[in-house]
């Protein structure tokens, strides 16, 4: 039997629970691809080098050059630096306060933590759906065994057991396939937040130093 036909047969054997599990698996793959592209772009080595140059310009007090470079960076780092440096360069230029930097950093959290809650839900929901399929499959098998009619074909009972096993396996597979990327993305998010804190601190200290020099 070709592999495709075999997969279809296994899917059918799992019963109706396989459909929501399939939907979760497609959603999981989509989110994994989207987040992978986001983090590969956001935390690339090239961007790290660019941010180091911007930070060096900020420490030197060259806010205009730093602002120009930050404006060309469309990542969460560039957006934060652009907003903070606009304050440092504006007509009423002055030291950037910690509260303002924190407020601006919080506006970026939605982009950093995007789809994290959805992935967590998939990790929890997929095994639960698998267990639901297990329960319904076992119930179907016991219903046949307890029926008044004589069972001549063992495949009738095996169908319910197959449903139980396939849904459990598929549910666990979907959860595991989501768990590892989710853990990796959380590590990337923590690294991103630490870098944002470092960049914000650099701007705050540099603007304060410039104010004291004046």
CSV table of C-alpha atoms in Angstrom, one decimal:
chain,number,residue,atom,x,y,z
A,1,UNK,CA,0.0,0.0,0.0
A,2,UNK,CA,1.4,3.4,-0.9
A,3,UNK,CA,2.5,5.6,2.0
A,4,UNK,CA,-0.2,8.2,1.2
A,5,UNK,CA,-3.0,5.7,1.2
A,6,UNK,CA,-1.6,4.2,4.4
A,7,UNK,CA,-1.6,7.6,6.1
A,8,UNK,CA,-5.2,8.2,5.0
A,9,UNK,CA,-6.3,4.8,6.4
A,10,UNK,CA,-4.6,5.6,9.7
A,11,UNK,CA,-6.2,9.0,9.8
A,12,UNK,CA,-9.7,7.5,9.2
A,13,UNK,CA,-9.1,4.8,11.8
A,14,UNK,CA,-8.5,7.6,14.4
A,15,UNK,CA,-12.1,8.8,14.1
A,16,UNK,CA,-13.5,12.3,14.3
A,17,UNK,CA,-10.9,13.5,16.9
A,18,UNK,CA,-8.3,13.4,14.2
A,19,UNK,CA,-9.8,16.4,12.4
A,20,UNK,CA,-9.2,18.9,15.2
A,21,UNK,CA,-5.8,17.4,15.8
A,22,UNK,CA,-5.0,17.9,12.1
A,23,UNK,CA,-6.1,21.5,12.4
A,24,UNK,CA,-3.9,22.0,15.4
A,25,UNK,CA,-1.0,20.4,13.6
A,26,UNK,CA,-1.4,22.7,10.6
A,27,UNK,CA,-1.6,25.7,12.9
A,28,UNK,CA,1.4,24.6,14.8
A,29,UNK,CA,3.5,24.2,11.7
A,30,UNK,CA,2.4,27.6,10.4
A,31,UNK,CA,3.3,29.4,13.7
A,32,UNK,CA,6.6,27.6,13.9
A,33,UNK,CA,7.6,28.8,10.4
A,34,UNK,CA,6.4,32.3,11.1
A,35,UNK,CA,8.3,32.6,14.4
A,36,UNK,CA,11.4,30.9,13.0
A,37,UNK,CA,11.6,33.5,10.2
A,38,UNK,CA,11.0,36.3,12.8
A,39,UNK,CA,13.7,35.2,15.2
A,40,UNK,CA,16.3,34.4,12.4
A,41,UNK,CA,15.8,37.9,11.2
A,42,UNK,CA,15.7,39.6,14.6
A,43,UNK,CA,18.6,37.9,16.3
A,44,UNK,CA,20.9,37.5,13.3
A,45,UNK,CA,24.6,38.0,13.6
A,46,UNK,CA,24.4,40.9,11.1
A,47,UNK,CA,21.9,42.7,13.2
A,48,UNK,CA,23.9,42.1,16.4
A,49,UNK,CA,26.9,43.8,14.7
A,50,UNK,CA,24.7,46.7,13.6
A,51,UNK,CA,23.3,47.2,17.1
A,52,UNK,CA,26.8,47.2,18.6
A,53,UNK,CA,27.7,50.0,16.2
A,54,UNK,CA,24.6,51.9,17.2
A,55,UNK,CA,25.3,51.4,20.9
A,56,UNK,CA,28.8,52.7,20.3
A,57,UNK,CA,27.5,55.8,18.6
A,58,UNK,CA,25.1,56.4,21.5
A,59,UNK,CA,27.9,56.1,24.1
A,60,UNK,CA,29.9,58.6,22.1
A,61,UNK,CA,27.0,61.0,22.2
A,62,UNK,CA,26.4,61.0,18.4
A,63,UNK,CA,22.6,60.6,18.7
A,64,UNK,CA,22.0,61.9,15.1
A,65,UNK,CA,24.1,59.2,13.5
A,66,UNK,CA,22.6,56.6,15.9
A,67,UNK,CA,19.1,57.7,15.1
A,68,UNK,CA,19.8,57.5,11.3
A,69,UNK,CA,21.0,53.9,11.7
A,70,UNK,CA,18.2,52.9,14.0
A,71,UNK,CA,15.6,54.3,11.5
A,72,UNK,CA,16.9,51.9,8.9
A,73,UNK,CA,16.6,48.9,11.3
A,74,UNK,CA,13.0,47.7,11.2
A,75,UNK,CA,13.4,45.2,14.0
A,76,UNK,CA,12.0,45.6,17.5
A,77,UNK,CA,15.5,46.9,18.5
A,78,UNK,CA,15.5,49.6,15.8
A,79,UNK,CA,11.9,50.7,16.7
A,80,UNK,CA,12.8,51.1,20.4
A,81,UNK,CA,16.0,53.0,19.7
A,82,UNK,CA,14.3,55.2,17.1
A,83,UNK,CA,11.6,56.2,19.7
A,84,UNK,CA,14.1,56.8,22.5
A,85,UNK,CA,16.6,58.7,20.4
A,86,UNK,CA,13.8,60.9,18.9
A,87,UNK,CA,13.2,62.1,22.5
A,88,UNK,CA,16.9,62.6,23.0
A,89,UNK,CA,17.2,64.6,19.8
A,90,UNK,CA,13.9,66.5,19.8
A,91,UNK,CA,13.4,70.3,20.3
A,92,UNK,CA,13.0,69.6,24.0
A,93,UNK,CA,15.8,67.2,24.1
A,94,UNK,CA,16.7,65.9,27.5
A,95,UNK,CA,17.6,62.7,29.4
A,96,UNK,CA,15.5,59.7,28.6
A,97,UNK,CA,13.7,58.6,31.8
A,98,UNK,CA,13.6,54.9,32.9
A,99,UNK,CA,9.8,55.0,33.0
A,100,UNK,CA,9.5,56.3,29.4
A,101,UNK,CA,12.0,53.6,28.2
A,102,UNK,CA,10.1,50.9,30.1
A,103,UNK,CA,6.8,52.1,28.6
A,104,UNK,CA,8.2,52.0,25.0
A,105,UNK,CA,9.7,48.6,25.6
A,106,UNK,CA,6.4,47.2,26.8
A,107,UNK,CA,4.8,48.3,23.5
A,108,UNK,CA,7.1,45.9,21.8
A,109,UNK,CA,6.2,42.9,24.0
A,110,UNK,CA,3.3,41.9,21.8
A,111,UNK,CA,5.6,41.4,18.8
A,112,UNK,CA,8.1,39.5,20.9
A,113,UNK,CA,5.6,37.2,22.6
A,114,UNK,CA,3.4,36.8,19.5
A,115,UNK,CA,1.7,33.5,19.2
A,116,UNK,CA,3.3,32.2,22.4
A,117,UNK,CA,0.0,31.8,24.2
A,118,UNK,CA,-1.4,30.0,21.1
A,119,UNK,CA,1.5,27.5,21.1
A,120,UNK,CA,1.1,26.9,24.8
A,121,UNK,CA,-2.6,26.1,24.2
A,122,UNK,CA,-1.7,23.7,21.4
A,123,UNK,CA,0.8,21.9,23.7
A,124,UNK,CA,-1.9,21.5,26.3
A,125,UNK,CA,-4.9,20.8,24.0
A,126,UNK,CA,-3.4,18.2,21.6
A,127,UNK,CA,-2.8,15.5,24.3
A,128,UNK,CA,-6.2,16.2,25.8
A,129,UNK,CA,-7.8,15.7,22.4
A,130,UNK,CA,-5.8,12.5,22.0
A,131,UNK,CA,-7.1,11.3,25.4
A,132,UNK,CA,-10.6,12.2,24.3
A,133,UNK,CA,-10.2,10.0,21.2
A,134,UNK,CA,-8.9,7.3,23.5
A,135,UNK,CA,-11.9,7.4,25.7
A,136,UNK,CA,-14.4,7.5,22.8
A,137,UNK,CA,-12.6,4.6,21.1
A,138,UNK,CA,-12.7,2.5,24.2
A,139,UNK,CA,-16.3,3.3,24.8
A,140,UNK,CA,-17.1,2.2,21.2
A,141,UNK,CA,-15.3,-1.1,21.8
A,142,UNK,CA,-17.1,-1.8,25.1
A,143,UNK,CA,-20.4,-0.8,23.5
A,144,UNK,CA,-19.9,-3.5,20.8
A,145,UNK,CA,-18.8,-6.1,23.4
A,146,UNK,CA,-21.8,-5.3,25.6
A,147,UNK,CA,-24.3,-5.4,22.8
A,148,UNK,CA,-26.8,-8.2,22.5
A,149,UNK,CA,-25.6,-9.2,19.0
A,150,UNK,CA,-22.9,-11.7,18.7
A,151,UNK,CA,-19.6,-10.4,17.4
A,152,UNK,CA,-18.2,-12.6,14.7
A,153,UNK,CA,-15.5,-10.3,13.4
A,154,UNK,CA,-12.8,-9.2,15.9
A,155,UNK,CA,-12.1,-6.2,13.6
A,156,UNK,CA,-15.3,-4.6,14.9
A,157,UNK,CA,-13.8,-4.3,18.4
A,158,UNK,CA,-10.3,-3.6,17.1
A,159,UNK,CA,-11.6,-0.5,15.3
A,160,UNK,CA,-12.4,1.2,18.6
A,161,UNK,CA,-9.0,0.2,20.0
A,162,UNK,CA,-7.3,1.5,16.9
A,163,UNK,CA,-9.1,4.8,17.3
A,164,UNK,CA,-7.9,5.1,20.9
A,165,UNK,CA,-4.3,4.4,20.0
A,166,UNK,CA,-4.1,6.6,16.9
A,167,UNK,CA,-5.6,9.6,18.5
A,168,UNK,CA,-3.3,9.3,21.5
A,169,UNK,CA,-0.2,9.0,19.4
A,170,UNK,CA,-1.2,11.8,17.1
A,171,UNK,CA,-2.1,14.1,19.9
A,172,UNK,CA,1.3,13.5,21.6
A,173,UNK,CA,3.1,14.0,18.3
A,174,UNK,CA,1.4,17.4,17.8
A,175,UNK,CA,2.2,18.5,21.3
A,176,UNK,CA,5.9,17.4,21.1
A,177,UNK,CA,6.3,19.0,17.6
A,178,UNK,CA,5.0,22.3,19.2
A,179,UNK,CA,6.8,22.0,22.5
A,180,UNK,CA,10.4,22.1,21.3
A,181,UNK,CA,10.0,25.1,18.9
A,182,UNK,CA,8.1,26.9,21.7
A,183,UNK,CA,10.9,26.4,24.2
A,184,UNK,CA,13.4,27.7,21.6
A,185,UNK,CA,11.3,30.7,20.9
A,186,UNK,CA,10.9,31.5,24.6
A,187,UNK,CA,14.7,31.4,24.9
A,188,UNK,CA,15.0,33.8,21.9
A,189,UNK,CA,12.4,36.1,23.5
A,190,UNK,CA,14.3,36.2,26.8
A,191,UNK,CA,17.5,37.1,24.9
A,192,UNK,CA,15.6,39.8,23.0
A,193,UNK,CA,14.3,41.3,26.1
A,194,UNK,CA,17.7,41.3,27.8
A,195,UNK,CA,19.1,43.1,24.7
A,196,UNK,CA,16.3,45.6,24.8
A,197,UNK,CA,17.0,46.3,28.4
A,198,UNK,CA,20.7,46.8,27.6
A,199,UNK,CA,20.0,49.2,24.7
A,200,UNK,CA,17.5,51.2,26.7
A,201,UNK,CA,20.1,51.4,29.6
A,202,UNK,CA,22.7,52.7,27.2
A,203,UNK,CA,20.4,55.4,25.9
A,204,UNK,CA,19.4,56.4,29.4
A,205,UNK,CA,22.9,56.6,30.8
A,206,UNK,CA,24.3,58.4,27.7
A,207,UNK,CA,21.6,61.1,27.7
A,208,UNK,CA,22.1,61.6,31.4
A,209,UNK,CA,25.9,61.9,30.9
A,210,UNK,CA,25.4,64.5,28.1
A,211,UNK,CA,23.0,66.5,30.3
A,212,UNK,CA,25.6,66.6,33.2
A,213,UNK,CA,28.3,67.7,30.7
A,214,UNK,CA,26.1,70.6,29.6
